[in-house]
Short mmCIF file of N, CA and C in Angstrom, two decimals:
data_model
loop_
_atom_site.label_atom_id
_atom_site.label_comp_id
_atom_site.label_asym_id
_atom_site.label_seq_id
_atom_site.Cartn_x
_atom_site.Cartn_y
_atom_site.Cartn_z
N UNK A 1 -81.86 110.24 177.16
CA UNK A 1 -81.58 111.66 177.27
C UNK A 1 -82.83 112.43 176.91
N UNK A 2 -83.23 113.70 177.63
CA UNK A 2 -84.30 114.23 177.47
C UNK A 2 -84.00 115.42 176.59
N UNK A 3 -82.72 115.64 176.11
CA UNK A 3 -82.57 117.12 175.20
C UNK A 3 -83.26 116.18 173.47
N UNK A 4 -83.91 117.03 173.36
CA UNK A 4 -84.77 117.10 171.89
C UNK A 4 -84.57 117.88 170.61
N UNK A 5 -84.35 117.60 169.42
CA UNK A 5 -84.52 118.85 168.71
C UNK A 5 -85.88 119.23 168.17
N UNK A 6 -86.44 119.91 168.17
CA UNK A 6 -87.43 120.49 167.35
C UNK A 6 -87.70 121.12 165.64
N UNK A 7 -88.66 121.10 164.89
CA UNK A 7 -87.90 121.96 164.05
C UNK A 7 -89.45 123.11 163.67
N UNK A 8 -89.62 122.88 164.93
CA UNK A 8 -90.48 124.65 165.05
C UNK A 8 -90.47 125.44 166.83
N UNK A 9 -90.32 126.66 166.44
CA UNK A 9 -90.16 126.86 168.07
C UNK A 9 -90.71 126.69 169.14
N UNK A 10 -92.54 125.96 168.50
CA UNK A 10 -93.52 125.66 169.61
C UNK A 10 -93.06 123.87 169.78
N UNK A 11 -91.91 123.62 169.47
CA UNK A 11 -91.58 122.18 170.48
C UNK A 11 -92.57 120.92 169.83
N UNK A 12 -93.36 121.53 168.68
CA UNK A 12 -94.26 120.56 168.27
C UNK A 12 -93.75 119.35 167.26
N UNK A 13 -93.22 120.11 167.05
CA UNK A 13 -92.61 119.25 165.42
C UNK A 13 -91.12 118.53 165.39
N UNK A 14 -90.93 117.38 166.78
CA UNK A 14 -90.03 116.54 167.07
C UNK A 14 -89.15 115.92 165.95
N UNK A 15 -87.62 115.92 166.17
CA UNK A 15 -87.05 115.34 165.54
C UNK A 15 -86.71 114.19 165.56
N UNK A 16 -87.31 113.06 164.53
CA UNK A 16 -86.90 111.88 164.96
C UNK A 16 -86.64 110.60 163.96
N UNK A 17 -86.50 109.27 163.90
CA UNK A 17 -85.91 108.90 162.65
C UNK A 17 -87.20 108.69 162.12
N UNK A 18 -88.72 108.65 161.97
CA UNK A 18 -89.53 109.21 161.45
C UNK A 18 -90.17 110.86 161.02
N UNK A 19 -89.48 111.21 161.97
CA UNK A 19 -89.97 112.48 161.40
C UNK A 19 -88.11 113.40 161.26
N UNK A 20 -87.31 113.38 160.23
CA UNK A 20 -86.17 113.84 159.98
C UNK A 20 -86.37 115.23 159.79
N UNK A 21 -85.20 115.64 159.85
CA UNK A 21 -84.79 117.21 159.11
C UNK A 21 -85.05 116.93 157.67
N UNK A 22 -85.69 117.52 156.33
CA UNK A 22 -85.11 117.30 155.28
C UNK A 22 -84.93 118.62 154.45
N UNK A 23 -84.06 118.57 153.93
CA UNK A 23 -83.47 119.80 152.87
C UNK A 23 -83.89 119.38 151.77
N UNK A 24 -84.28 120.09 150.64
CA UNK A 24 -84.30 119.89 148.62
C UNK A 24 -82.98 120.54 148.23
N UNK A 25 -82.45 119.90 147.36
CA UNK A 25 -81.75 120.58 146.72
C UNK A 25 -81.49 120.17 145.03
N UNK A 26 -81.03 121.24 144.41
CA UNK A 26 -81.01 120.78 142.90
C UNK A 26 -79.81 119.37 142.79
N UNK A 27 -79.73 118.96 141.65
CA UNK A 27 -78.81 118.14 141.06
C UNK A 27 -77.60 118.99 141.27
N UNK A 28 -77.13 120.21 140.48
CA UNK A 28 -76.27 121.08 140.08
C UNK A 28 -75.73 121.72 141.84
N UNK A 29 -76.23 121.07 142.82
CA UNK A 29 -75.78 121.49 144.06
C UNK A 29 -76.58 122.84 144.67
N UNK A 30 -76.47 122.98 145.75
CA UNK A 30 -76.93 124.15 146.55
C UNK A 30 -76.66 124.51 148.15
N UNK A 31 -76.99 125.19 148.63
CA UNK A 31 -76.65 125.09 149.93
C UNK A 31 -78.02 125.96 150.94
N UNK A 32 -78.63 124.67 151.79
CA UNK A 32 -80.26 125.00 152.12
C UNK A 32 -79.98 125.83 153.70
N UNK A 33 -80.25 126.40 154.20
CA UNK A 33 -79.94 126.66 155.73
C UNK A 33 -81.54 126.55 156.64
N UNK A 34 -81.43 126.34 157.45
CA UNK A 34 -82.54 125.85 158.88
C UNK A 34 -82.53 126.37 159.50
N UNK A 35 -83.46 126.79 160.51
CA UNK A 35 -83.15 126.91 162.14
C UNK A 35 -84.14 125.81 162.43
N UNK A 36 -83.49 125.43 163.89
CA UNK A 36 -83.85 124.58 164.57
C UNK A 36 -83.56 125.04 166.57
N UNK A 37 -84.40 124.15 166.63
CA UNK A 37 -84.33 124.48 168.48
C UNK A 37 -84.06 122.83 169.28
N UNK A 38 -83.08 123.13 170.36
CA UNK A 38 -83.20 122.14 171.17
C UNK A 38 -83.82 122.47 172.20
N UNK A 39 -83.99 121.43 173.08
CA UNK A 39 -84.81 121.67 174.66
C UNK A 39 -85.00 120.29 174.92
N UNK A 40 -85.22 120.73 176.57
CA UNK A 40 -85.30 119.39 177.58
C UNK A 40 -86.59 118.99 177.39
N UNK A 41 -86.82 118.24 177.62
CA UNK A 41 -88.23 117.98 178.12
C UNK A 41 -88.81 117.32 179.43
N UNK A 42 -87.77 117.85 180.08
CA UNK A 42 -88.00 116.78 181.46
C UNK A 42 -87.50 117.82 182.10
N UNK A 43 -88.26 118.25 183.24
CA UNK A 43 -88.29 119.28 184.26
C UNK A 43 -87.18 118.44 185.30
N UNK A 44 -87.10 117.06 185.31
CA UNK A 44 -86.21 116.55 186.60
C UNK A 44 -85.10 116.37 185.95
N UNK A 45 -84.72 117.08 184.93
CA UNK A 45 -83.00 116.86 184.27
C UNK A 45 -82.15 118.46 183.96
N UNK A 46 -81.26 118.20 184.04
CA UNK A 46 -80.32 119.29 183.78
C UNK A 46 -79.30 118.93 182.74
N UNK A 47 -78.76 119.87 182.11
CA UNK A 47 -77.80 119.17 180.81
C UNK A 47 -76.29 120.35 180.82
N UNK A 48 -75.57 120.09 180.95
CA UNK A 48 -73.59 120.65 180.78
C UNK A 48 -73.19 119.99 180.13
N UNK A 49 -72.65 120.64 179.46
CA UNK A 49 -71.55 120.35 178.25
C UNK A 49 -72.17 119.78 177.28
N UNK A 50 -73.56 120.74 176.84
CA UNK A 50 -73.80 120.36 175.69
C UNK A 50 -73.76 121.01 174.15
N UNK A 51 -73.32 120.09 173.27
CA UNK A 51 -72.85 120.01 172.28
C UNK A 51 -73.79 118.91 170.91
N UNK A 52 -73.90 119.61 169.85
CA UNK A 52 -74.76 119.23 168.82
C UNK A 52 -73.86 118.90 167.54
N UNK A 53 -73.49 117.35 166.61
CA UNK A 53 -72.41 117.22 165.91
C UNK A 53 -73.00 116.56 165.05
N UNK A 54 -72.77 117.21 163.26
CA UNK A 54 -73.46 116.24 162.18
C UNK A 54 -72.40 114.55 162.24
N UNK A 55 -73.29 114.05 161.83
CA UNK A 55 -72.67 112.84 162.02
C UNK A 55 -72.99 111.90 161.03
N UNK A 56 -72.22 110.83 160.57
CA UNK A 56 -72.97 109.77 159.26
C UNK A 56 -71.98 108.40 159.69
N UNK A 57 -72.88 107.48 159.56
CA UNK A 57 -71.66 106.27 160.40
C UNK A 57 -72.22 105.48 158.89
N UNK A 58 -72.67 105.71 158.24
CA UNK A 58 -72.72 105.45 156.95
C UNK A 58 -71.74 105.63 155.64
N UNK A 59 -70.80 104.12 155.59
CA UNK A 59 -69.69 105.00 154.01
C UNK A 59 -70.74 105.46 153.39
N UNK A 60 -70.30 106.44 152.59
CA UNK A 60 -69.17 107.18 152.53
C UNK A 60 -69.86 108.31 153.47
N UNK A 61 -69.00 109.20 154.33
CA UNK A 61 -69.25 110.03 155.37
C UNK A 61 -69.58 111.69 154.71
N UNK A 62 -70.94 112.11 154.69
CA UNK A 62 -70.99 112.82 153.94
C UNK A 62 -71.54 114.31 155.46
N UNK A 63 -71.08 113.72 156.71
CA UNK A 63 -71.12 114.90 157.44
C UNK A 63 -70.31 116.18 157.53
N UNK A 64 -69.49 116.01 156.09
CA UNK A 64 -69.23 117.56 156.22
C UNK A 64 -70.06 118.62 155.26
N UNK A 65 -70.83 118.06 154.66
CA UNK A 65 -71.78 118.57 154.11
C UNK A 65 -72.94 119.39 155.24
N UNK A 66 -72.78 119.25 156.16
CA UNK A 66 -73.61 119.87 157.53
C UNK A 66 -72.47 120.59 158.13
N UNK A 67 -73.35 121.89 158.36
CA UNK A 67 -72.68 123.26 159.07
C UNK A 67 -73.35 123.74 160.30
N UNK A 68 -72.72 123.86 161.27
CA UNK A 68 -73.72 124.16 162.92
C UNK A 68 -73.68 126.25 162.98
N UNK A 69 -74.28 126.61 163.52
CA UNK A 69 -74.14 127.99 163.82
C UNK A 69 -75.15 128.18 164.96
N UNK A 70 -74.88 129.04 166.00
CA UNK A 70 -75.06 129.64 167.24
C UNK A 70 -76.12 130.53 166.60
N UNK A 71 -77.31 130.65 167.27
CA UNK A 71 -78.29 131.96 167.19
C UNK A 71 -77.60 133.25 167.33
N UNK A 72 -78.15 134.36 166.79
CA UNK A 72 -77.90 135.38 166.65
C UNK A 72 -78.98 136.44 166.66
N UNK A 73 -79.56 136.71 167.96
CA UNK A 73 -80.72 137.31 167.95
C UNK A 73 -82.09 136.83 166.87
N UNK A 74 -82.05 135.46 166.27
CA UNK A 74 -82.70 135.05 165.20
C UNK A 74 -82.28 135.39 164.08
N UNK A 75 -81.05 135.27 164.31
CA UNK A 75 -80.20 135.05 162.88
C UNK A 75 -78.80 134.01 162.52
N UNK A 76 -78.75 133.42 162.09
CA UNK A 76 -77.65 132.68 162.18
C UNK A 76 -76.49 133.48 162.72
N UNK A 77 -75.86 132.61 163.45
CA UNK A 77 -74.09 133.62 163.33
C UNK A 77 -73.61 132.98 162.81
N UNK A 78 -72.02 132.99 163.05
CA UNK A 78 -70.97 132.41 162.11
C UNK A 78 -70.87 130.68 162.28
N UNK A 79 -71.15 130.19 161.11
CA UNK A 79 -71.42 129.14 160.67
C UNK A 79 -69.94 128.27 160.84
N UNK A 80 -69.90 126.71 161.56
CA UNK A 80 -68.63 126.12 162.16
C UNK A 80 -67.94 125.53 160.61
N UNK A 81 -67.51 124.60 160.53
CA UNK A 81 -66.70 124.39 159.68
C UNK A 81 -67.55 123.43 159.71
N UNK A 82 -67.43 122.48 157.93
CA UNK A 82 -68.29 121.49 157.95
C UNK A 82 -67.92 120.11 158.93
N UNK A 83 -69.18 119.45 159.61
CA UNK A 83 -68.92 118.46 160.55
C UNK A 83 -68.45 118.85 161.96
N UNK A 84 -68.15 120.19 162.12
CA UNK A 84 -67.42 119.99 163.41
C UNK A 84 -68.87 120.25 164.46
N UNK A 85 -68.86 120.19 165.72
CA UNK A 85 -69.75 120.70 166.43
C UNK A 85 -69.94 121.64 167.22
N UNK A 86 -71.42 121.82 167.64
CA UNK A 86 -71.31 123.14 168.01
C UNK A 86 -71.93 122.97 169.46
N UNK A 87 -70.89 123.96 170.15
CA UNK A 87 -71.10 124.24 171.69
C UNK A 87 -72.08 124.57 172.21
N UNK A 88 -72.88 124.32 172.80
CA UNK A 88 -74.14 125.33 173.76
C UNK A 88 -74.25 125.64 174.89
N UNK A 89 -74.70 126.41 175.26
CA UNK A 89 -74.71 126.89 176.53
C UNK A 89 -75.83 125.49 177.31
N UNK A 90 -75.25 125.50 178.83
CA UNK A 90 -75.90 125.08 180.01
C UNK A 90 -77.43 125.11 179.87
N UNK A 91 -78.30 123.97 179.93
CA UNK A 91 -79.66 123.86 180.01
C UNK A 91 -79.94 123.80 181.08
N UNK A 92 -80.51 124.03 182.21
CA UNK A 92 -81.59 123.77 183.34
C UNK A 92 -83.04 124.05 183.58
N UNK A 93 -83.44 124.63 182.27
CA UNK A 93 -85.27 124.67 182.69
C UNK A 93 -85.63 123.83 181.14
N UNK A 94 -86.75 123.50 181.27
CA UNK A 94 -87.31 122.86 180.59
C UNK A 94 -88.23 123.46 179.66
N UNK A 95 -89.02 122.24 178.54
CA UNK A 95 -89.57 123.04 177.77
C UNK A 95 -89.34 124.10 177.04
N UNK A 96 -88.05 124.78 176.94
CA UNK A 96 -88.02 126.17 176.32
C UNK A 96 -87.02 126.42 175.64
N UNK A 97 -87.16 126.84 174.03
CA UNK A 97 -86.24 126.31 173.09
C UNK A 97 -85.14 127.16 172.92
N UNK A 98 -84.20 126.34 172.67
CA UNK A 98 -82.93 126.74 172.59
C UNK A 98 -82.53 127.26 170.63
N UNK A 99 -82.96 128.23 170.20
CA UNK A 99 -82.25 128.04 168.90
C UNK A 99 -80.88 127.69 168.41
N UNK A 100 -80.77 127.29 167.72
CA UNK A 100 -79.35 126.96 166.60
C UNK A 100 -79.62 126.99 165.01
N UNK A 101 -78.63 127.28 164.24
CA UNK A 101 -78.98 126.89 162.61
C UNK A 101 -77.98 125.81 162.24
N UNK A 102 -78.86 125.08 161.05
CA UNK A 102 -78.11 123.97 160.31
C UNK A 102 -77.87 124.69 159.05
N UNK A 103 -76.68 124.47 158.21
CA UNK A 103 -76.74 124.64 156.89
C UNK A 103 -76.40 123.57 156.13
N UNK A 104 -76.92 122.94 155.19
CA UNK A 104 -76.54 121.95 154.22
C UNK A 104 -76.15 122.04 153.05
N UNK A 105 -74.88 121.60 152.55
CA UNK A 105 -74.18 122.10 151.53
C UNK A 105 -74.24 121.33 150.58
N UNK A 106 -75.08 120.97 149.04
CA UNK A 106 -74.32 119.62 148.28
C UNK A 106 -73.89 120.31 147.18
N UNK A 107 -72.96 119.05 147.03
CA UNK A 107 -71.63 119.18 145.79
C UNK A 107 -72.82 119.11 144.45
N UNK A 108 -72.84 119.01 142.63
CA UNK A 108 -73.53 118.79 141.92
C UNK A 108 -73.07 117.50 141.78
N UNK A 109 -74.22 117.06 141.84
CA UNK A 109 -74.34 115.14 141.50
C UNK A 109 -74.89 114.34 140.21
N UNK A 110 -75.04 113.57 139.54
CA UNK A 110 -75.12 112.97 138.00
C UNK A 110 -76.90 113.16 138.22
N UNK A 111 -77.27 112.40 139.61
CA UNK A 111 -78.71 112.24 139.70
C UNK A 111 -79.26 112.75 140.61
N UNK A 112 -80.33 112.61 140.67
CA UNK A 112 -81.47 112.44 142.14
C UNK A 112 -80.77 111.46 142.79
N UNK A 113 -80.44 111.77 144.23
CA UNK A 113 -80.82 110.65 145.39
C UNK A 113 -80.81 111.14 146.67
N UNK A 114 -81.72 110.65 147.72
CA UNK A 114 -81.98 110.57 149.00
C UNK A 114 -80.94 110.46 149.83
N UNK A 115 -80.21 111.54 150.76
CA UNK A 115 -79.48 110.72 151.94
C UNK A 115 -80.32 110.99 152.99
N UNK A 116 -79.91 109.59 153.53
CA UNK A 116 -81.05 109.37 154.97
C UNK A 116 -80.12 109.05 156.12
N UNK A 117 -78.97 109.28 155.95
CA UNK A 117 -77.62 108.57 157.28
C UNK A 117 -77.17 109.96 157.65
N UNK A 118 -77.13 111.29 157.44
CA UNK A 118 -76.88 112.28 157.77
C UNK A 118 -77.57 112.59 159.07
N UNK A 119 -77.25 112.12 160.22
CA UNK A 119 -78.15 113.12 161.70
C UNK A 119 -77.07 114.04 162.17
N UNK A 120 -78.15 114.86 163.18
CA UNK A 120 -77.64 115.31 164.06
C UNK A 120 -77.37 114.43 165.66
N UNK A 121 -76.08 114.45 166.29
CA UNK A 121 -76.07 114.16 167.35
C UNK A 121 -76.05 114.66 168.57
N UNK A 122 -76.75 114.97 169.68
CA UNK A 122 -76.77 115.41 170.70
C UNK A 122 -75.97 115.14 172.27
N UNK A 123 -75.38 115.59 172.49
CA UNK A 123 -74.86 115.11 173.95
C UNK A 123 -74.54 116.25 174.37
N UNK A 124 -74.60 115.63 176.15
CA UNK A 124 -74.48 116.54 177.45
C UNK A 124 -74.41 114.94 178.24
N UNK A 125 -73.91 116.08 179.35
CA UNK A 125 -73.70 115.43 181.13
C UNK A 125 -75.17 115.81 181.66
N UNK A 126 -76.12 114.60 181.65
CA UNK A 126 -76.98 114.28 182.68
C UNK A 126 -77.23 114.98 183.84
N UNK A 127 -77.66 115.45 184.63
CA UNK A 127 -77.95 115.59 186.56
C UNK A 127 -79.29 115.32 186.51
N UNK A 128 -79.77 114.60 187.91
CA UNK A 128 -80.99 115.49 188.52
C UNK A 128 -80.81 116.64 189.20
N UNK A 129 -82.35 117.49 188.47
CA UNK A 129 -82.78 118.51 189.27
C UNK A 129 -82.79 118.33 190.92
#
């Protein structure tokens, strides 16, 4: 699949399992928010019915701690419920970013630790141009 996320609007700064999203947050909990952009990168593809969903196939499932929200003139809008996903409009040109925001929510925890099983998932219906 050629839809990408980015996490700057010049398309430079690819999301990938080397280069992740990452949030800080205290021990005592917090809640970090993002924007981020998707886009094609392939001029010979088109994308419908696409949709962006936190996801963790890792026990224990900590994707409701991830919140999706629709741009808003460069502002978040109303933020989905945790885990569920979020709708997007029809892609057909390339290269050119699509905003969305992430928000990440954690509970307060005893310690420090890393989660690394939290992605985002991407899907759409394929065409050629």
């Amino acid at each position: 699949m050629a839809l990408k996320i980015s996490k700057n609007v010049g398309l430079t700064d690819i999301v990938s399992d080397t280069n992740p999203i990452t949030t800080e947050h205290p021990i005592t909990g917090s809640a970090v928010t993002v924007q981020l952009w998707l886009f094609n990168d392939q001029a010979t593809k088109r994308y419908d019915t696409v949709s962006i969903k936190p996801t963790d196939i890792v026990s224990t499932d900590e994707s409701s701690w991830v919140q999706l929200a629709p741009d808003n003139a460069g502002l978040a809008g109303t933020f989905l419920a945790g885990g569920a996903a979020l709708a997007l409009a029809n892609i057909s040109d390339s290269n050119v970013a699509k905003p969305f925001w992430m928000k990440v929510t954690t509970p307060a925890v005893g310690d420090t630790q890393n989660k690394t099983d939290i992605k985002l998932t991407v899907s759409g219906k394929e065409y050629a141009v």
